[in-house]
Coordinates of C-alpha atoms in Angstrom, one line a residue:
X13 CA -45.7 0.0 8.2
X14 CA -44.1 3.4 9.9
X15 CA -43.7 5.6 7.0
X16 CA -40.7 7.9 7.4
X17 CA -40.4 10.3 10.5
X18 CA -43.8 11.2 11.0
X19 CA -45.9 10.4 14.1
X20 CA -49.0 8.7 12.2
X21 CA -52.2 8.2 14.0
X22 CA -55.7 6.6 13.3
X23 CA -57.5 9.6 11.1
X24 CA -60.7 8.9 13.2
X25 CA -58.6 10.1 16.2
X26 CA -57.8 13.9 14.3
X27 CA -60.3 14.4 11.7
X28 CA -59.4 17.8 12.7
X29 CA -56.3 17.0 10.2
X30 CA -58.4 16.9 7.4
X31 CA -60.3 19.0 5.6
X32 CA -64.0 18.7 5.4
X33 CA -64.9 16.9 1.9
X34 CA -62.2 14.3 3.0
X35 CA -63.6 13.7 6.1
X36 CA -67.0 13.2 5.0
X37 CA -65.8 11.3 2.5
X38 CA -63.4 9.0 4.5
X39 CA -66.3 8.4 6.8
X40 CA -68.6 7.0 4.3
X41 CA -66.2 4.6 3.0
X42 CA -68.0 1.5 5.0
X43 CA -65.4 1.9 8.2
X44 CA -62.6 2.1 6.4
X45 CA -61.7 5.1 8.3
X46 CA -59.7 3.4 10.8
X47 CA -57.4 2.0 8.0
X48 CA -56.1 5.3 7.0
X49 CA -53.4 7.2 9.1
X50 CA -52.8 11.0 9.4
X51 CA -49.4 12.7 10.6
X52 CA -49.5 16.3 11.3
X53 CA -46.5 18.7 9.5
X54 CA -45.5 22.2 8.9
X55 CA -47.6 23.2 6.5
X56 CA -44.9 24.9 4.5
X57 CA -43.1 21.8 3.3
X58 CA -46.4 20.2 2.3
X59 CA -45.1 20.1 -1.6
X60 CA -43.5 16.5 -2.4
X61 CA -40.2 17.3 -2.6
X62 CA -39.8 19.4 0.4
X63 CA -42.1 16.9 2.7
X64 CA -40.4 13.8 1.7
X65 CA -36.8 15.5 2.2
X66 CA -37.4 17.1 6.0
X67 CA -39.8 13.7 7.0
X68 CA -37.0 10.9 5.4
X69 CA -40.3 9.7 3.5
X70 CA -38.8 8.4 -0.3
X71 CA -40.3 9.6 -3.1
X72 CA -41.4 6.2 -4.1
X73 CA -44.0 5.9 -1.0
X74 CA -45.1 9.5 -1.9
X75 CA -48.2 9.9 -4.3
X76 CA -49.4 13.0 -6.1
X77 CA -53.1 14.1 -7.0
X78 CA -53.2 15.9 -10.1
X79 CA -56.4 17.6 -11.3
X80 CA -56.7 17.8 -15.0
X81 CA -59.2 19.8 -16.9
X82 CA -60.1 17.6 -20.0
X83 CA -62.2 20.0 -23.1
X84 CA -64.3 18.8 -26.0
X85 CA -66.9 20.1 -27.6
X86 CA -67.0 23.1 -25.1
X87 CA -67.9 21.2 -22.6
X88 CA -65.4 21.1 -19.4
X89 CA -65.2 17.8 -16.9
X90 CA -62.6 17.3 -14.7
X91 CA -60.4 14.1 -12.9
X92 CA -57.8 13.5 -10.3
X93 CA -54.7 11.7 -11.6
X94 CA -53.0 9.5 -8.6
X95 CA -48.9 9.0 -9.4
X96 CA -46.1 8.2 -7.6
X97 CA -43.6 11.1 -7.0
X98 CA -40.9 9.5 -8.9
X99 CA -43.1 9.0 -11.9
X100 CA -45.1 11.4 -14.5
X101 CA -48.8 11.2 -15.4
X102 CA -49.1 11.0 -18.8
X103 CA -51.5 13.9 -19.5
X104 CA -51.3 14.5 -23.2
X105 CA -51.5 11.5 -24.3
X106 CA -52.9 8.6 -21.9
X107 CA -55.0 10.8 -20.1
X108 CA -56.2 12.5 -22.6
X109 CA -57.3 9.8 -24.6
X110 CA -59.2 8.3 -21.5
X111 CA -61.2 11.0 -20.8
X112 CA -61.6 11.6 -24.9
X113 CA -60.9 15.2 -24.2
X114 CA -59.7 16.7 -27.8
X115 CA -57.3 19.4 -25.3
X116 CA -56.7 18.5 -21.7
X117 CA -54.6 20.8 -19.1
X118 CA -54.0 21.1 -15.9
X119 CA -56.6 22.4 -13.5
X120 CA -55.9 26.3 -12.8
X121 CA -55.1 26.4 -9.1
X122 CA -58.1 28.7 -8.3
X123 CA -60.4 26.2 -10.3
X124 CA -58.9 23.0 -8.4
X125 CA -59.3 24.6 -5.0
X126 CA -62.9 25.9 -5.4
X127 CA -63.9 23.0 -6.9
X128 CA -62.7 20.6 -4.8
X129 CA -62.9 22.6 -1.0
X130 CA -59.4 21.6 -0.5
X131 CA -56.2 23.6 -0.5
X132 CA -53.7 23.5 -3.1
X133 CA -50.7 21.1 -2.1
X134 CA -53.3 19.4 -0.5
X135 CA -55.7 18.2 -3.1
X136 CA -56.4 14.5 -2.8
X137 CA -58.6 11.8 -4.2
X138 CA -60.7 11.5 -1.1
X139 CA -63.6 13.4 -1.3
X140 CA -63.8 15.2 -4.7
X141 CA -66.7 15.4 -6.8
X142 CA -68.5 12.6 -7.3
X143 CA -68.8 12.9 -11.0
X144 CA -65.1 13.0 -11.2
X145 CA -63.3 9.8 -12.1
X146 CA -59.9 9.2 -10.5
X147 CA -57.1 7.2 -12.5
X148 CA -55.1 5.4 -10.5
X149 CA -51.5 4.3 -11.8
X150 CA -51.1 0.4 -11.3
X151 CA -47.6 1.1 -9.4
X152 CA -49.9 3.7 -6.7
X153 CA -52.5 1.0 -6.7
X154 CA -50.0 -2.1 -5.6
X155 CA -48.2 0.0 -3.9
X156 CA -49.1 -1.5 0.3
X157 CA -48.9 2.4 1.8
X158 CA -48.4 5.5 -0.1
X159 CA -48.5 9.6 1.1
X160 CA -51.0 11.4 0.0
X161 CA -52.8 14.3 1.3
X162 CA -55.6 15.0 3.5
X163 CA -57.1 18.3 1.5
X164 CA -54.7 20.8 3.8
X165 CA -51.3 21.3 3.9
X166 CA -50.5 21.0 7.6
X167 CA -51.2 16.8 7.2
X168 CA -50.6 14.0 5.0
X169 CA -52.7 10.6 4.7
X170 CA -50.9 7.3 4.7
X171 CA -53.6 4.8 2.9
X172 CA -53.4 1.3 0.7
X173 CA -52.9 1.9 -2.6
X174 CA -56.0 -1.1 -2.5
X175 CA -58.2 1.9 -0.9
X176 CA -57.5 4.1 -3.4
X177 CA -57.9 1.8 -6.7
X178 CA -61.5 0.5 -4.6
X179 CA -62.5 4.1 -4.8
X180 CA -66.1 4.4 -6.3
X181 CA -65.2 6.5 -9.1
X182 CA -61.4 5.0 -9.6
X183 CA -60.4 3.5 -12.3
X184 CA -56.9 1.7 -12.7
X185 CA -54.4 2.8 -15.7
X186 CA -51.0 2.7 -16.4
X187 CA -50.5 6.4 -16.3
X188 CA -47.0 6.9 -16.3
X189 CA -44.4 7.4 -19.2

């Protein structure tokens, strides 16, 4: 499937597209690494709306990673949301209630990027702490091929949304309001 205008290649041919956690990460996934496909781009339109407009990629094949900080108890634990760009996770309530966080937010940028070793606008589910759980919405997980991205801004990941539901620490929700 050729997603939009992008010139997609096997990500075991430029792991140099990806940043280090996702590339360890991707490797260890029992040679799945060959199933997911990385495009280069200019790193400036890496944000959703930008990207899918200058690479004709529709928002419906696009998926976002959204770190959310959930608090109880003052204790702090964090997890990667996975939505489609046309939809909204539903922190405050689904999300929340999940993670049985009594506040939840989302992840300050400096906190999402140190924690995770990826850049901001880059931040995906491959490769983030291993004690983080990662919802998946049901549409991102039957989706055949979203874009996601590869933990820098200059690429994006094309991958199964069966890859990403199979994730170890994924767990499929209906996310979305």
């Amino acid at each position: 499937m050729a997603i939009g205008t992008l010139d997609w290649t096997s990500a075991t041919e430029r792991l140099d597209l990806l940043a280090e956690p996702v590339a360890r990460a991707a490797d260890g996934l029992d040679g799945v690494l060959g199933e997911i496909k990385v495009a280069e781009i200019d790193p400036a339109l890496a944000d959703t709306a930008a990207f899918c407009e200058r690479y004709g990629v529709d928002l419906g094949e696009s998926a976002n990673c959204v770190i959310v900080a959930a608090r109880r108890a003052g204790e702090v634990r964090y997890a990667a949301c996975m939505v489609l760009a046309t939809m909204r996770a539903d922190v405050n309530g689904v999300v929340r209630r999940h993670l049985d966080a009594r506040k939840i937010s989302f992840a300050s940028m400096d906190d999402a990027v140190t924690l995770t070793g990826m850049e901001y606008g880059g931040i995906t589910p491959l490769g983030l702490p291993e004690e983080w759980p990662v919802l998946v919405d049901e549409a991102v997980a039957a989706h055949p091929e979203v874009v996601i991205g590869s933990g820098v801004r200059r690429s994006k990941l094309a991958v199964s949304g069966s890859l990403l539901a199979g994730l170890k620490t994924a767990q499929v929700l209906r996310l979305a309001n």
